[in-house]
Coordinates of C-alpha atoms in Angstrom, one line a residue:
M6 CA -0.4 -0.5 0.3
T7 CA 1.3 3.3 -0.6
T8 CA 0.2 7.1 0.6
T9 CA -2.3 8.7 -0.8
T10 CA -2.9 11.8 1.5
P11 CA -0.4 14.7 2.4
V12 CA 1.4 15.2 6.7
I13 CA 1.0 18.9 4.7
A14 CA -1.8 19.6 2.4
G15 CA -1.3 22.2 0.0
F16 CA 1.6 24.1 -1.4
Y17 CA 4.2 23.4 0.7
P18 CA 7.2 21.4 -1.8
D19 CA 10.9 20.4 -1.1
P20 CA 10.2 19.3 3.1
S21 CA 13.4 19.4 5.7
I22 CA 12.8 18.2 8.7
C23 CA 14.8 17.6 12.3
R24 CA 13.6 16.3 15.6
V25 CA 14.9 17.9 19.3
G26 CA 14.3 15.2 22.0
D27 CA 10.6 14.0 21.4
D28 CA 9.7 17.3 18.7
Y29 CA 10.4 17.5 15.0
Y30 CA 10.4 20.3 12.9
L31 CA 9.6 21.1 9.5
A32 CA 10.4 23.8 6.9
T33 CA 9.5 23.7 3.1
S34 CA 9.9 26.1 0.2
S35 CA 7.9 29.3 -0.4
F36 CA 9.2 30.7 -3.5
E37 CA 7.8 34.1 -4.3
Y38 CA 5.7 34.5 -1.6
F39 CA 5.8 36.8 1.8
P40 CA 6.8 35.8 4.3
G41 CA 9.3 33.0 3.7
V42 CA 9.6 29.5 4.7
P43 CA 6.7 28.7 6.6
L44 CA 7.6 26.4 9.8
F45 CA 5.7 23.5 11.5
H46 CA 5.6 21.1 14.7
S47 CA 4.6 17.7 15.1
R48 CA 4.8 15.4 18.2
D49 CA 3.9 12.0 16.1
L50 CA 5.0 13.0 12.5
I51 CA 1.4 13.1 11.0
H52 CA -0.4 15.6 12.8
W53 CA 1.5 19.3 12.5
E54 CA 0.8 23.0 13.5
Q55 CA 2.5 26.2 11.7
L56 CA 4.6 28.1 14.0
G57 CA 5.1 30.7 11.9
N58 CA 7.3 31.7 9.0
I59 CA 11.2 31.9 9.7
L60 CA 12.1 34.6 6.5
D61 CA 9.2 37.1 7.8
R62 CA 11.4 40.5 7.8
P63 CA 12.0 42.7 4.6
S64 CA 15.9 42.6 6.5
Q65 CA 15.5 38.6 5.2
L66 CA 13.4 38.3 2.6
E67 CA 12.4 41.1 0.0
I68 CA 8.8 41.4 -1.3
G69 CA 7.8 41.5 -4.9
I70 CA 10.2 39.1 -6.2
G71 CA 8.5 37.5 -9.2
A72 CA 6.3 33.7 -10.1
S73 CA 8.6 30.8 -8.7
R74 CA 11.6 33.3 -7.9
G75 CA 12.6 33.8 -4.2
I76 CA 13.4 31.0 -1.9
Y77 CA 14.4 28.0 -2.9
A78 CA 14.6 24.0 -0.5
P79 CA 15.6 24.8 2.7
T80 CA 17.3 22.2 4.8
L81 CA 16.8 23.0 9.2
R82 CA 19.0 21.1 11.1
F83 CA 19.2 21.4 15.4
H84 CA 23.0 21.2 16.3
D85 CA 24.9 23.0 19.5
G86 CA 21.8 24.2 21.1
R87 CA 20.2 26.1 17.9
F88 CA 18.4 26.1 15.2
W89 CA 20.4 26.2 11.7
L90 CA 18.8 27.0 8.2
V91 CA 20.6 27.1 4.8
T92 CA 18.5 27.9 1.9
T93 CA 18.8 29.9 -1.5
N94 CA 17.2 32.8 -2.3
V95 CA 17.1 32.9 -6.6
S96 CA 16.2 36.0 -6.8
Q97 CA 19.7 37.5 -5.1
A98 CA 23.1 36.2 -6.7
K99 CA 24.5 35.9 -3.2
G100 CA 24.9 32.3 -2.6
Q101 CA 23.2 30.4 -0.2
L102 CA 21.5 31.8 2.7
I103 CA 21.9 31.2 6.6
V104 CA 19.8 32.0 9.4
T105 CA 19.8 30.8 13.0
A106 CA 17.6 31.3 16.0
E107 CA 17.8 29.1 19.7
D108 CA 13.4 29.1 19.5
P109 CA 12.4 27.8 16.5
R110 CA 9.3 30.7 17.3
G111 CA 11.9 32.9 16.2
P112 CA 13.6 35.5 16.5
W113 CA 15.8 34.4 13.8
T114 CA 18.5 36.1 13.1
D115 CA 19.3 38.4 9.6
P116 CA 20.6 36.2 6.8
V117 CA 24.1 35.3 6.2
F118 CA 25.4 34.9 2.7
V119 CA 27.9 32.0 1.3
E120 CA 28.5 33.8 -1.8
D121 CA 31.3 31.7 -3.0
A122 CA 28.8 29.0 -3.0
G123 CA 26.7 29.8 -6.0
G124 CA 23.9 27.2 -6.8
I125 CA 20.4 26.0 -5.1
D126 CA 19.1 23.4 -2.9
P127 CA 22.2 23.5 0.2
D128 CA 22.4 21.3 3.2
L129 CA 24.3 21.8 6.2
A130 CA 26.0 18.5 8.2
W131 CA 28.6 18.5 10.9
D132 CA 31.0 16.0 11.0
L133 CA 32.0 13.6 14.5
D134 CA 34.2 16.8 15.4
G135 CA 32.1 19.8 15.0
R136 CA 33.5 20.7 11.5
C137 CA 30.5 22.1 9.4
Y138 CA 30.2 21.2 6.2
L139 CA 28.1 23.0 3.0
T140 CA 26.6 20.6 0.3
W141 CA 24.8 22.4 -2.7
T142 CA 23.4 21.8 -5.8
T143 CA 25.1 23.4 -9.1
S144 CA 25.1 22.9 -12.8
A145 CA 28.7 20.8 -12.6
G146 CA 26.4 18.5 -10.3
I147 CA 26.7 18.6 -6.1
M148 CA 29.6 20.3 -4.1
Q149 CA 31.0 20.2 -1.2
A150 CA 33.0 22.2 1.4
S151 CA 33.4 22.8 4.8
V152 CA 32.0 26.4 5.8
D153 CA 32.0 28.9 8.8
P154 CA 28.3 29.0 9.0
V155 CA 28.2 32.0 11.2
A156 CA 30.7 34.0 8.9
G157 CA 29.2 32.7 5.7
I158 CA 33.1 31.6 4.2
L159 CA 34.3 28.0 2.6
L160 CA 37.1 27.5 4.3
E161 CA 38.3 25.3 1.0
E162 CA 38.1 25.0 -2.1
P163 CA 34.7 23.1 -3.0
R164 CA 34.6 19.5 -4.3
R165 CA 32.6 17.2 -6.4
M166 CA 30.7 14.7 -4.9
W167 CA 28.7 11.7 -6.4
S168 CA 25.9 13.0 -8.3
G169 CA 23.4 10.2 -8.5
T170 CA 22.8 7.7 -11.2
G171 CA 22.9 10.1 -14.2
L172 CA 19.4 10.7 -14.5
Q173 CA 18.9 14.6 -15.2
Y174 CA 18.9 17.4 -12.9
P175 CA 20.6 16.0 -9.5
E176 CA 19.2 18.1 -6.6
A177 CA 18.5 18.5 -3.2
P178 CA 21.3 16.9 -1.2
H179 CA 21.0 15.6 2.4
L180 CA 24.1 14.0 4.8
Y181 CA 23.3 11.6 8.0
H182 CA 25.5 9.5 9.8
R183 CA 24.7 6.5 10.9
E184 CA 26.6 3.2 12.4
G185 CA 30.1 4.4 10.9
W186 CA 28.6 5.7 7.5
W187 CA 28.3 8.6 6.0
Y188 CA 25.1 8.5 3.8
L189 CA 24.1 11.3 0.8
L190 CA 20.7 11.3 0.0
I191 CA 19.5 13.6 -3.5
A192 CA 16.6 13.7 -6.0
E193 CA 17.5 13.0 -9.2
G194 CA 15.0 13.3 -12.3
G195 CA 13.3 16.2 -12.5
T196 CA 10.7 17.5 -10.1
E197 CA 8.2 16.4 -12.8
R198 CA 6.8 12.5 -12.9
G199 CA 10.1 11.5 -13.1
H200 CA 11.6 12.3 -10.2
S201 CA 13.1 9.8 -8.0
V202 CA 15.6 9.6 -4.8
S203 CA 19.0 8.4 -4.6
I204 CA 21.3 7.1 -2.3
A205 CA 25.5 6.7 -1.9
R206 CA 27.7 6.0 1.3
S207 CA 31.2 6.8 2.5
R208 CA 33.4 6.3 5.7
S209 CA 34.2 9.6 5.3
I210 CA 31.6 13.0 5.1
T211 CA 34.2 14.3 2.3
G212 CA 33.5 10.8 0.1
P213 CA 33.9 9.3 -2.3
F214 CA 30.8 7.9 -2.1
E215 CA 29.6 4.5 -3.4
G216 CA 25.9 4.4 -5.4
A217 CA 23.2 1.5 -3.2
P218 CA 22.7 -0.8 -5.8
G219 CA 19.3 -0.3 -6.1
N220 CA 19.3 2.8 -6.9
P221 CA 17.1 5.3 -7.2
I222 CA 15.8 3.8 -3.8
F223 CA 12.5 5.6 -4.6
S224 CA 10.1 6.4 -7.4
H225 CA 6.5 6.5 -9.0
R226 CA 7.9 7.2 -12.4
S227 CA 5.6 5.3 -15.0
T228 CA 3.1 3.8 -12.8
R229 CA -0.8 4.3 -11.9
E230 CA 0.5 5.7 -8.5
P231 CA -2.2 8.8 -7.0
I232 CA 0.5 10.6 -6.0
Q233 CA 3.5 11.3 -8.3
N234 CA 6.4 13.0 -9.0
V235 CA 7.8 11.8 -5.7
G236 CA 11.2 12.9 -4.5
H237 CA 13.3 15.8 -2.6
S238 CA 13.2 13.8 0.6
D239 CA 14.3 14.2 4.3
L240 CA 15.5 11.7 7.0
V241 CA 15.3 11.9 10.9
E242 CA 15.8 9.6 13.2
L243 CA 13.3 9.0 15.8
P244 CA 14.1 8.4 19.5
D245 CA 13.9 4.6 19.1
G246 CA 16.7 4.6 16.6
T247 CA 14.0 4.1 13.8
W248 CA 13.9 6.2 10.9
A249 CA 11.3 8.2 8.9
A250 CA 11.1 10.2 5.7
V251 CA 9.4 13.3 4.4
F252 CA 9.4 13.6 0.9
L253 CA 7.5 15.7 -1.9
G254 CA 4.7 15.0 -4.1
V255 CA 1.7 15.8 -6.2
R256 CA -1.6 14.5 -6.6
A257 CA -2.2 14.3 -10.1
R258 CA -6.2 14.3 -11.5
G259 CA -7.7 14.5 -14.7
G260 CA -7.4 12.8 -18.2
T261 CA -3.5 12.6 -19.6
P262 CA -1.7 14.1 -19.0
L263 CA -3.2 14.6 -15.6
F264 CA -3.0 17.7 -13.7
H265 CA -2.2 19.0 -10.2
T266 CA -2.8 22.1 -8.8
N267 CA -1.8 22.6 -5.1
G268 CA 1.7 22.5 -6.0
R269 CA 3.8 20.0 -4.1
E270 CA 2.6 18.8 -1.0
T271 CA 4.7 17.2 1.9
F272 CA 4.5 13.2 2.5
L273 CA 5.0 10.8 5.4
A274 CA 7.1 7.3 5.1
G275 CA 8.8 5.2 7.5
I276 CA 12.2 3.8 6.1
T277 CA 14.0 0.4 6.9
W278 CA 17.2 -0.1 6.4
S279 CA 18.6 -3.5 5.4
D280 CA 22.0 -4.3 4.5
G281 CA 23.0 -0.9 5.3
W282 CA 20.5 0.8 2.8
P283 CA 17.5 2.6 3.4
T284 CA 14.5 1.5 1.5
Y285 CA 11.1 3.4 2.1
D286 CA 7.7 1.9 3.1
E287 CA 5.0 4.0 2.3
S288 CA 2.5 2.1 4.5
R289 CA 4.0 2.5 7.7
Y290 CA 2.1 5.2 8.7
D291 CA -1.8 5.9 8.8
V292 CA -2.5 9.5 7.7
A293 CA -5.9 10.5 8.2
A294 CA -7.8 13.7 5.8
V295 CA -7.5 16.6 7.5
D296 CA -10.3 19.2 7.8
H297 CA -8.4 22.9 7.4
S298 CA -11.6 24.8 7.0
F299 CA -11.3 27.9 8.7
T300 CA -13.2 31.0 9.5
D301 CA -11.3 34.5 9.9
D302 CA -12.2 38.6 10.4
L303 CA -8.7 39.2 10.0
A304 CA -9.0 40.9 13.4
G305 CA -5.6 39.0 14.2
L306 CA -3.3 37.8 11.4
H307 CA -2.2 33.9 10.9
P308 CA 0.9 32.7 10.2
R309 CA -1.2 31.1 7.2
W310 CA -1.4 34.2 5.9
I311 CA 1.0 35.9 2.8
S312 CA 1.9 37.6 0.1
P313 CA 3.3 37.7 -3.6
D314 CA 3.5 41.6 -3.7
A315 CA 3.4 43.3 0.0
N316 CA 4.0 42.3 4.0
P317 CA 0.9 41.0 5.2
S318 CA 1.1 42.3 8.2
E319 CA 0.9 45.7 6.1
L320 CA -2.0 44.9 4.5
V321 CA -4.7 44.6 7.3
K322 CA -5.5 46.8 10.1
D323 CA -8.1 46.6 12.7
G324 CA -10.2 44.2 10.2
Q325 CA -10.6 46.2 7.6
L326 CA -8.1 45.4 4.0
L327 CA -6.0 47.9 2.8
P328 CA -5.5 49.1 -0.5
G329 CA -2.2 47.4 -1.6
G330 CA -0.9 44.1 -2.7
L331 CA -2.9 40.8 -2.3
L332 CA -3.4 38.8 0.6
A333 CA -3.8 35.2 0.7
V334 CA -3.8 31.5 1.8
R335 CA -3.2 28.5 0.1
A336 CA -5.4 26.3 -1.1
R337 CA -5.1 22.7 0.8
D338 CA -8.0 20.1 -0.8
E339 CA -8.5 18.9 -4.0
A340 CA -12.0 20.2 -3.5
W341 CA -12.7 23.3 -1.6
S342 CA -14.7 26.4 -1.0
F343 CA -13.8 29.9 -0.7
S344 CA -16.1 33.2 0.8
V345 CA -15.8 36.1 1.7
T346 CA -18.6 39.0 3.1
V347 CA -18.0 42.2 2.5
A348 CA -19.7 45.5 2.2
P349 CA -20.1 46.7 -2.4
S350 CA -16.8 48.6 -2.7
N351 CA -14.1 47.8 -5.1
F352 CA -12.2 45.0 -3.9
R353 CA -11.2 41.7 -5.4
Q354 CA -11.4 37.5 -5.0
V355 CA -8.9 35.7 -6.2
L356 CA -7.8 32.1 -7.3
R357 CA -4.3 32.3 -8.4
L358 CA -2.1 30.4 -9.5
D359 CA 0.4 32.9 -11.0
D360 CA 0.6 36.2 -12.1
R361 CA -0.7 35.2 -15.5
H362 CA -2.9 32.5 -14.6
W363 CA -5.9 33.1 -12.1
C364 CA -9.5 33.7 -11.9
S365 CA -11.0 36.8 -9.6
L366 CA -14.9 37.9 -8.8
D367 CA -14.3 41.6 -9.0
L368 CA -16.4 43.7 -7.0
S369 CA -17.5 47.9 -7.4
P370 CA -20.7 49.1 -5.6
D371 CA -22.8 48.2 -7.4
R372 CA -21.8 45.2 -9.8
V373 CA -19.8 42.1 -9.7
V374 CA -17.6 40.7 -12.5
A375 CA -16.3 37.1 -13.5
R376 CA -12.6 37.3 -15.1
L377 CA -10.5 34.6 -16.3
R378 CA -6.6 35.3 -17.4
I379 CA -4.5 32.4 -18.8
G380 CA -1.3 33.6 -20.2
P381 CA -1.6 36.6 -22.3
L382 CA -5.5 36.5 -22.3
E383 CA -7.9 38.0 -19.5
Q384 CA -11.2 38.0 -20.4
E385 CA -14.3 38.8 -18.7
L386 CA -17.0 35.6 -18.4
A387 CA -19.8 37.6 -16.6
S388 CA -21.3 39.6 -14.4
A389 CA -24.7 40.7 -12.2
P390 CA -26.0 43.9 -10.3
V391 CA -25.5 43.1 -7.0
T392 CA -27.5 45.9 -3.3
G393 CA -26.1 45.7 0.1
P394 CA -23.2 43.4 1.8
V395 CA -22.6 40.5 -0.4
T396 CA -21.0 37.2 0.1
L397 CA -18.3 36.6 -3.2
R398 CA -17.4 32.7 -3.5
I399 CA -14.9 30.4 -5.3
T400 CA -15.2 26.7 -5.5
A401 CA -13.4 23.9 -6.8
K402 CA -15.8 20.6 -7.2
E403 CA -15.8 17.8 -9.5
P404 CA -14.8 17.9 -12.8
T405 CA -17.2 17.8 -15.6
F406 CA -14.6 18.9 -18.4
G407 CA -11.8 16.1 -18.0
G408 CA -10.0 18.6 -16.1
P409 CA -8.4 17.8 -12.5
D410 CA -11.3 19.6 -11.0
D411 CA -13.8 22.7 -12.4
I412 CA -13.9 25.8 -10.4
E413 CA -17.2 27.7 -10.2
L414 CA -17.5 31.7 -9.8
G415 CA -20.5 33.2 -7.9
F416 CA -22.3 35.1 -5.1
I417 CA -24.5 35.3 -2.1
T418 CA -27.1 38.9 -1.5
G419 CA -29.5 37.8 0.9
T420 CA -30.3 34.3 1.0
T421 CA -29.7 33.5 -2.7
Y422 CA -26.6 32.3 -4.6
K423 CA -26.0 33.0 -8.4
E424 CA -23.7 31.1 -10.1
L425 CA -21.8 33.8 -12.6
T426 CA -19.7 30.9 -14.4
R427 CA -17.2 28.1 -14.6
F428 CA -14.4 26.8 -16.1
D429 CA -11.9 23.7 -16.3
G430 CA -9.7 24.1 -13.3
R431 CA -6.5 22.6 -15.8
Y432 CA -6.1 25.7 -16.6
L433 CA -5.1 26.6 -13.1
S434 CA -2.7 23.6 -12.9
T435 CA 0.9 23.6 -13.4
E436 CA 1.3 21.7 -16.1
V437 CA -0.5 24.6 -18.3
A438 CA 1.5 27.0 -16.0
G439 CA 4.4 25.6 -15.4
G440 CA 6.4 26.9 -12.3
F441 CA 7.1 25.5 -9.0
T442 CA 4.2 26.5 -6.6
G443 CA 0.6 26.0 -6.4
R444 CA -2.4 27.6 -5.8
T445 CA -3.7 31.1 -4.0
L446 CA -6.8 32.1 -2.5
G447 CA -6.4 36.2 -2.2
L448 CA -8.0 38.9 -1.2
Q449 CA -7.2 42.5 -2.6
S450 CA -8.8 45.7 -1.6
L451 CA -8.6 48.1 -5.5
A452 CA -9.5 51.5 -4.3
E453 CA -10.4 52.5 -0.3
A454 CA -10.3 50.0 2.8
T455 CA -12.6 47.1 2.9
T456 CA -14.2 45.9 5.9
I457 CA -14.6 42.4 5.7
H458 CA -16.7 41.0 8.1
E459 CA -15.6 37.4 7.2
V460 CA -13.2 35.2 5.2
T461 CA -14.9 31.2 5.5
Y462 CA -12.3 28.0 3.8
T463 CA -13.9 25.1 3.6
S464 CA -12.4 21.9 3.0
R465 CA -15.1 19.9 0.8
T466 CA -15.2 15.8 0.5

């Protein structure tokens, strides 16, 4: 039996995990969204709570950096009483970015950049003598050098490491020590359908590394598995000496070529060791579907709120949405509805994949308009008059066109719901739009401040 349910649903890719005592902490990529690098906590690896976002100040991460740019693939580790996070801001040509904190809830330091380590997907590991090593991905393969993580200075010339079995895009290196061996885990094959996990080992953290005889050790490529694109994994040792893995995957749906809409999500598997090599056990954990429903009046800003073009804390004041950027949350289910109740005003409700792929309900004092943008094409689909308070609603429903879902746009005045339009959800999928993110659901004041009476996200089964 293979896993079908993410432990962290929605656009939370490239998971990295560490354990401190009985507590587990997990961080993921965030790309163009601010604040960056969401951080989660769990005691059982199955149920996760978001503690906050690690890069939550403009001094740590600039705002408005473009679709699928920004923060790629963090590694989260705990060493010598401190949490360490290393990642890449691909919008800055400054090498790898390191921040630290004594408390995972923050504050986290302003970043130190390892400018001589250009590339992506960095990892930090400390050998048995306490020497720190930075391992990262370049176009030439996996590289490594010892590093001063406080100063951000490489202490030696980088060396080329084992870089997989020959599949494209070897990346996402992580190092682990177990029973006298150092293990180098990587992703290869690209983060689409050919994605996979491979591993090598050495008696020394610097190599040379020998690949596992069964590489790749984990993949769903060319299968009918409901979860595809699996890879970009990280391992963790449990208090009882057993091991587990987190990895990304997508819930691909609809007709050929299959479509995923919520981005790459975080999944969980057990790890079994045999003859000194790990294998993935997707049946070990019983992960049940989670109800992600919430109601919010924006009186206080939950860490789920993000923005591609603004600081969320500067968009909300006393329950009002101020003019400016888009305030958004991740879509987390295959079927859902997202509603907002406002007085008639100049306001927009959005379902966004990126700047060029979105739909919206645009409200003015007397009218609501449904719009859709696909690449360079933007079209008004329908409109209707409105009076008084109005509830705008976007819904993801079962597909009727062969795509992953149908997207329905409508509104409520009084007790009457009116559907304005619906369309095939494939046009807001990664297979159509490209990029590395997933759907987000947003609110935007287009002129004056808008009073938000209620925002509701509902998981639909």
